[in-house]
Coordinates of C-alpha atoms and ligand atoms in Angstrom, one line a residue:
X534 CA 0.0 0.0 0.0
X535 CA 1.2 3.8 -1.1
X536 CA 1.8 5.7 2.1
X537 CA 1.4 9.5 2.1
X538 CA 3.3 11.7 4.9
X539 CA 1.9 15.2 5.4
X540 CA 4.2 17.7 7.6
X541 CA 1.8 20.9 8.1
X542 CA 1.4 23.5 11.1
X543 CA -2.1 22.9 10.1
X544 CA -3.4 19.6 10.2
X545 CA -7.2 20.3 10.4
X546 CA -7.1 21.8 6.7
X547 CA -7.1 18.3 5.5
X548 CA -10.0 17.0 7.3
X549 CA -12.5 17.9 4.7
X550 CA -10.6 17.0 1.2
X551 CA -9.1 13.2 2.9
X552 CA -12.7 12.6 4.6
X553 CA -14.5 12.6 1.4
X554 CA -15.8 10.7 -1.9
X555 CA -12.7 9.6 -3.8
X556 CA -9.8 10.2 -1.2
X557 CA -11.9 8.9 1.2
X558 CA -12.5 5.8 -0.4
X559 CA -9.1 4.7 -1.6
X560 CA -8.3 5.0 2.2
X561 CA -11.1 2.8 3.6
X562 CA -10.3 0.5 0.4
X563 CA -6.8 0.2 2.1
X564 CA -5.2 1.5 -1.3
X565 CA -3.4 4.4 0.4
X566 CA -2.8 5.3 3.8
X567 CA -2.6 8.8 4.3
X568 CA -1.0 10.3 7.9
X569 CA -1.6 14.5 8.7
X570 CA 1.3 15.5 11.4
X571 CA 1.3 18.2 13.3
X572 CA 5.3 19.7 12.9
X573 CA 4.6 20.8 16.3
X574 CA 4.7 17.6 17.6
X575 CA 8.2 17.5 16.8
X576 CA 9.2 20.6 18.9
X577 CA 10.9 20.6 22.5
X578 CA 9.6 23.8 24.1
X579 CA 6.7 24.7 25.9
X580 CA 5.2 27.1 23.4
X581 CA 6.0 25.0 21.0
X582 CA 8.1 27.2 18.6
X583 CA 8.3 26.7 14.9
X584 CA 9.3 29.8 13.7
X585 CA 11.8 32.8 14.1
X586 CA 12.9 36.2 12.4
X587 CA 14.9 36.1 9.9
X588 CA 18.8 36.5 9.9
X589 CA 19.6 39.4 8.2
X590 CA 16.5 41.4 9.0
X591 CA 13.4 41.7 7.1
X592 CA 9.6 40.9 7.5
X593 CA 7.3 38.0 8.7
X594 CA 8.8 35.0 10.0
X595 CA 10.6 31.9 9.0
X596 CA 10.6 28.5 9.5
X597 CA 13.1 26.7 11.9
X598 CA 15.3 23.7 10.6
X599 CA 14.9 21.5 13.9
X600 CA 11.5 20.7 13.6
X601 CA 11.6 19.3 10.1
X602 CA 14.6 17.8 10.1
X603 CA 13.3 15.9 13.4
X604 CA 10.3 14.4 11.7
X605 CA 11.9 13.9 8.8
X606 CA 14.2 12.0 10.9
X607 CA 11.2 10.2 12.3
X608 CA 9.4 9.2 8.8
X609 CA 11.8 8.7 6.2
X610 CA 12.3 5.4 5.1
X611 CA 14.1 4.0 2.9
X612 CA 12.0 4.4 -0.4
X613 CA 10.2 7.5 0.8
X614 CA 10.2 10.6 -1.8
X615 CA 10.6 13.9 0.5
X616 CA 8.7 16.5 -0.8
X617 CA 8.9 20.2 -0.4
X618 CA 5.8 22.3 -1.3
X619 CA 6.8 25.7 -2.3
X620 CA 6.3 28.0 -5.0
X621 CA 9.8 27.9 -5.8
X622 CA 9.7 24.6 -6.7
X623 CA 8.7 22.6 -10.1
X624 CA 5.4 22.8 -11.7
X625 CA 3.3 20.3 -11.3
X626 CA 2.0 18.1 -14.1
X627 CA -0.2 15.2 -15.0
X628 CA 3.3 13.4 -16.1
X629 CA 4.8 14.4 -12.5
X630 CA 1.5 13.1 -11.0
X631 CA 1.9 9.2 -13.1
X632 CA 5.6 9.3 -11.8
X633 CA 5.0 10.0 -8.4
X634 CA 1.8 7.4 -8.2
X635 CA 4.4 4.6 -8.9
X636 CA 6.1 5.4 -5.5
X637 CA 6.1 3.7 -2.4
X638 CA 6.1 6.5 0.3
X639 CA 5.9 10.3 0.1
X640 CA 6.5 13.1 2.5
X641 CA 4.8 15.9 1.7
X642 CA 6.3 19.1 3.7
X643 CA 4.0 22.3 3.7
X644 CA 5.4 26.1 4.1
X645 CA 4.3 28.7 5.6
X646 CA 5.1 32.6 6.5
X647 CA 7.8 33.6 4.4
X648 CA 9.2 30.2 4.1
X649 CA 11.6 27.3 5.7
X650 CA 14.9 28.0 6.5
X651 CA 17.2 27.5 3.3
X652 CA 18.9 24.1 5.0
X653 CA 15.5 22.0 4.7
X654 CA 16.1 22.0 0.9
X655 CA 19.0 19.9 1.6
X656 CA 16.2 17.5 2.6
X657 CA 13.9 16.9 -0.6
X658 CA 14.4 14.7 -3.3
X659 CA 12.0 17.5 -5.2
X660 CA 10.7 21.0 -4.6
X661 CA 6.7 21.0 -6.0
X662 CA 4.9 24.5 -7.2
X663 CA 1.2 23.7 -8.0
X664 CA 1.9 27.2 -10.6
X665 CA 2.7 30.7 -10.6
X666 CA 0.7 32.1 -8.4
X667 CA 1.2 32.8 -4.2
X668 CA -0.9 31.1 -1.5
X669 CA -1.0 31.5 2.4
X670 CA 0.6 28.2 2.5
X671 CA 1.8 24.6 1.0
X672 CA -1.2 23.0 2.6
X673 CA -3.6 23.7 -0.7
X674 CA -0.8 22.2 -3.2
X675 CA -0.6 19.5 -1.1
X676 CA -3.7 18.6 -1.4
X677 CA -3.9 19.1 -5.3
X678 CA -0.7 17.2 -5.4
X679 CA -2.7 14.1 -2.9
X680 CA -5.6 14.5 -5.4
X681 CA -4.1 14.4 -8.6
X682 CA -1.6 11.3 -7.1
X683 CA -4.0 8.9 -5.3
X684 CA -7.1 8.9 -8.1
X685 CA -3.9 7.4 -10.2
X686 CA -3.1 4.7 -8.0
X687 CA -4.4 1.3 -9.4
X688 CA -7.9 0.8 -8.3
X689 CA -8.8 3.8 -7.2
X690 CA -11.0 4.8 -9.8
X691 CA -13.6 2.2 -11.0
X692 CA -12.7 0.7 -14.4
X693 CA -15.2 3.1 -15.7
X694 CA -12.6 5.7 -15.6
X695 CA -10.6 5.1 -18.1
X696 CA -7.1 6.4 -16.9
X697 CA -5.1 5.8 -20.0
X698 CA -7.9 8.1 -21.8
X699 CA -7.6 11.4 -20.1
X700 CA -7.1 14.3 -22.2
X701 CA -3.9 16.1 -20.3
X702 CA -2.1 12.6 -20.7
X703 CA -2.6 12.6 -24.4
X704 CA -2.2 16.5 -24.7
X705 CA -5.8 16.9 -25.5
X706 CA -8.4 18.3 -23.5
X707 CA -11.8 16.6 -23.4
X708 CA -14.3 16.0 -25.6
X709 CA -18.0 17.5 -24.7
X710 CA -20.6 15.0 -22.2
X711 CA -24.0 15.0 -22.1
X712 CA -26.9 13.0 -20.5
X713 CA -30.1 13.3 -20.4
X714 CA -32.6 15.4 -21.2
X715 CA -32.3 15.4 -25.3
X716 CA -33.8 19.1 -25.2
X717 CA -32.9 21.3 -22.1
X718 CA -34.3 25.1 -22.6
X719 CA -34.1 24.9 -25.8
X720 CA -30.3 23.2 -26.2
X721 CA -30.1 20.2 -27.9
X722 CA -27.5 17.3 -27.6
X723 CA -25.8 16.8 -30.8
X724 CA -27.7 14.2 -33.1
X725 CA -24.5 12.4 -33.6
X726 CA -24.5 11.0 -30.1
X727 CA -28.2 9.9 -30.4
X728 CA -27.3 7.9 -33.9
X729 CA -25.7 4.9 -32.2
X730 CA -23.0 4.5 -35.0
X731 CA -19.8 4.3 -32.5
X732 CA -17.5 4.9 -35.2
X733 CA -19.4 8.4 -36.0
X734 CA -19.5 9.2 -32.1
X735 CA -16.2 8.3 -31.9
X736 CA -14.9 10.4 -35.3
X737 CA -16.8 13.7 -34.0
X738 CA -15.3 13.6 -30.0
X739 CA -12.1 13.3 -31.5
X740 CA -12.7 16.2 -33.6
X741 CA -14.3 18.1 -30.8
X742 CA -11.5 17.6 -28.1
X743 CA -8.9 18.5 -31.4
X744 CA -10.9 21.8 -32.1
X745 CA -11.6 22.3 -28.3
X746 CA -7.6 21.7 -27.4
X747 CA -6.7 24.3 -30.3
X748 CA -9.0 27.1 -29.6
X749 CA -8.5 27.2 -25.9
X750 CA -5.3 25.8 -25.4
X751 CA -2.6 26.4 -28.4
X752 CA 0.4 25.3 -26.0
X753 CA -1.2 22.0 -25.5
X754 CA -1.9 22.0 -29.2
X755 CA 1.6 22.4 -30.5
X756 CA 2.1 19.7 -28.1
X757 CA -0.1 17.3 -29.4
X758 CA 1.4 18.0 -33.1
X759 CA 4.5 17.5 -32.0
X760 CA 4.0 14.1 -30.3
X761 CA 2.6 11.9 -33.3
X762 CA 2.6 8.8 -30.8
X763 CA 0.2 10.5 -29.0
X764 CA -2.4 10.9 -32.1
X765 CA -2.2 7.4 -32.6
X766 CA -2.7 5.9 -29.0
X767 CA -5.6 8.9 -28.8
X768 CA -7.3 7.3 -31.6
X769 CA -7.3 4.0 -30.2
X770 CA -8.3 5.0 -26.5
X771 CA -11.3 7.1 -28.2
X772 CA -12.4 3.8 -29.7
X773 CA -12.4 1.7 -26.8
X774 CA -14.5 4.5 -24.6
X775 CA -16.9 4.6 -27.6
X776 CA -17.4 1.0 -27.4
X777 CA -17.7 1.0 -23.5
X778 CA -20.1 4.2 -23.7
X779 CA -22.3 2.8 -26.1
X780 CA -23.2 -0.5 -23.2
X781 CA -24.0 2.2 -20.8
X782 CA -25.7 4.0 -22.9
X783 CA -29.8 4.1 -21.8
Ligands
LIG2032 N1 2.9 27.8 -1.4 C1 2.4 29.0 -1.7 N2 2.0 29.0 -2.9 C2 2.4 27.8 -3.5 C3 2.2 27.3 -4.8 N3 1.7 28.0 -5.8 N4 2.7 26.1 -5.0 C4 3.2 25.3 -4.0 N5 3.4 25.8 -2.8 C5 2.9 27.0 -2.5

């Protein structure tokens, strides 16, 4: 089973996302076990102290080394990937996300204030920025990074989900859903997904999550047309979830 380590001065954050639907499940499921720990817990003085000015002068407040080097101390194994959420770190990616699902153990360590002291890089195998933009603290890319890791580990997701198909693996993004009703205030659903020729359906969602990828999203585009593998494995993934829609289909 994956294990998932979460350092945070703010454990309670996590309650709602890990207690829930999917993440919830994979825990009770015994797929992954995810453990919240307080870094206070790893402190030795009354007031339990986790921060301190800065050397050098300046504002806000940093984080000391002791604490997370101690529980880093504490929960490292052997295989475990030490992570350091920051937004100094590297962005963070649907291809970052497959690699990290194949690993054993992860240590997830969350910032805060104006950051950790410069020595706890020495600790991670790899610094993680969700993208460029600034949040009170690591605990929100953490989650996104739990999310985006665990729905990837085998089993998860029901076999419904078809993993291999999603858009951002293939560079494309995906095609349009519908469900019922045909007619909603006045909208229609597309008469090619009523016509129950799977090769059509399949032809136009392809077509759809090409047009959709290019008009919204040209850096996935020149991606995609740059990775002619990717075409090909897109075309046969379409076809299998065309076949699979069309037995659930009511
Ligand atoms: N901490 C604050 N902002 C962040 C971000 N964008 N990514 C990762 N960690 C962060």
């Amino acid at each position: 089973m994956m294990q998932i380590d979460v350092l945070t001065l703010f454990p309670e954050m996590f309650n709602g996302v890990l207690g829930e639907s999917i993440l919830k499940r994979a825990q009770e499921k015994k797929l992954v076990r995810i453990k919240v720990r307080d870094l206070r817990d790893w402190t030795h003085d009354k007031r339990r102290t986790v921060d301190d000015k800065p050397f050098g002068g300046g504002p806000g407040m940093v984080i000391k080394p002791e604490p997370i080097f101690e529980a880093c101390d504490g929960l490292r194994k052997k295989k475990t990937q030490v992570l350091l959420v920051t937004p100094q770190g590297r962005p963070w990616t649907q291809p970052l996300a497959q690699e990290l699902a194949r690993q054993k153990r992860l240590l997830l360590i969350c910032g805060r204030y104006e950051g950790f002291d410069e020595r706890v890089r020495s600790l991670a195998d790899m610094e993680i920025s969700i993208g460029d933009y600034v949040l009170t603290g690591g605990e929100i890319p953490a989650m996104v990074i739990i999310d985006s890791v665990v729905r990837l580990v085998p089993g998860v997701l029901g076999e419904k989900d078809s993993l291999a198909f999603e858009s951002f693996s293939a560079h494309l993004l995906e095609y349009p859903h519908y469900t019922r009703p045909r007619r909603y205030r006045g909208m229609e659903v597309p008469e090619v997904l009523l016509s129950g020729d799977h090769d059509k359906i399949m032809q136009w969602r392809r077509q759809q999550a090409r047009q959709r990828t290019m008009e919204r999203r040209r850096d996935l585009w020149e991606k995609y047309l740059t990775a002619p593998a990717a075409d090909e494995h897109n075309a046969r993934q379409t076809k299998r979830s065309a076949r699979r829609n069309a037995k659930i289909k009511g």
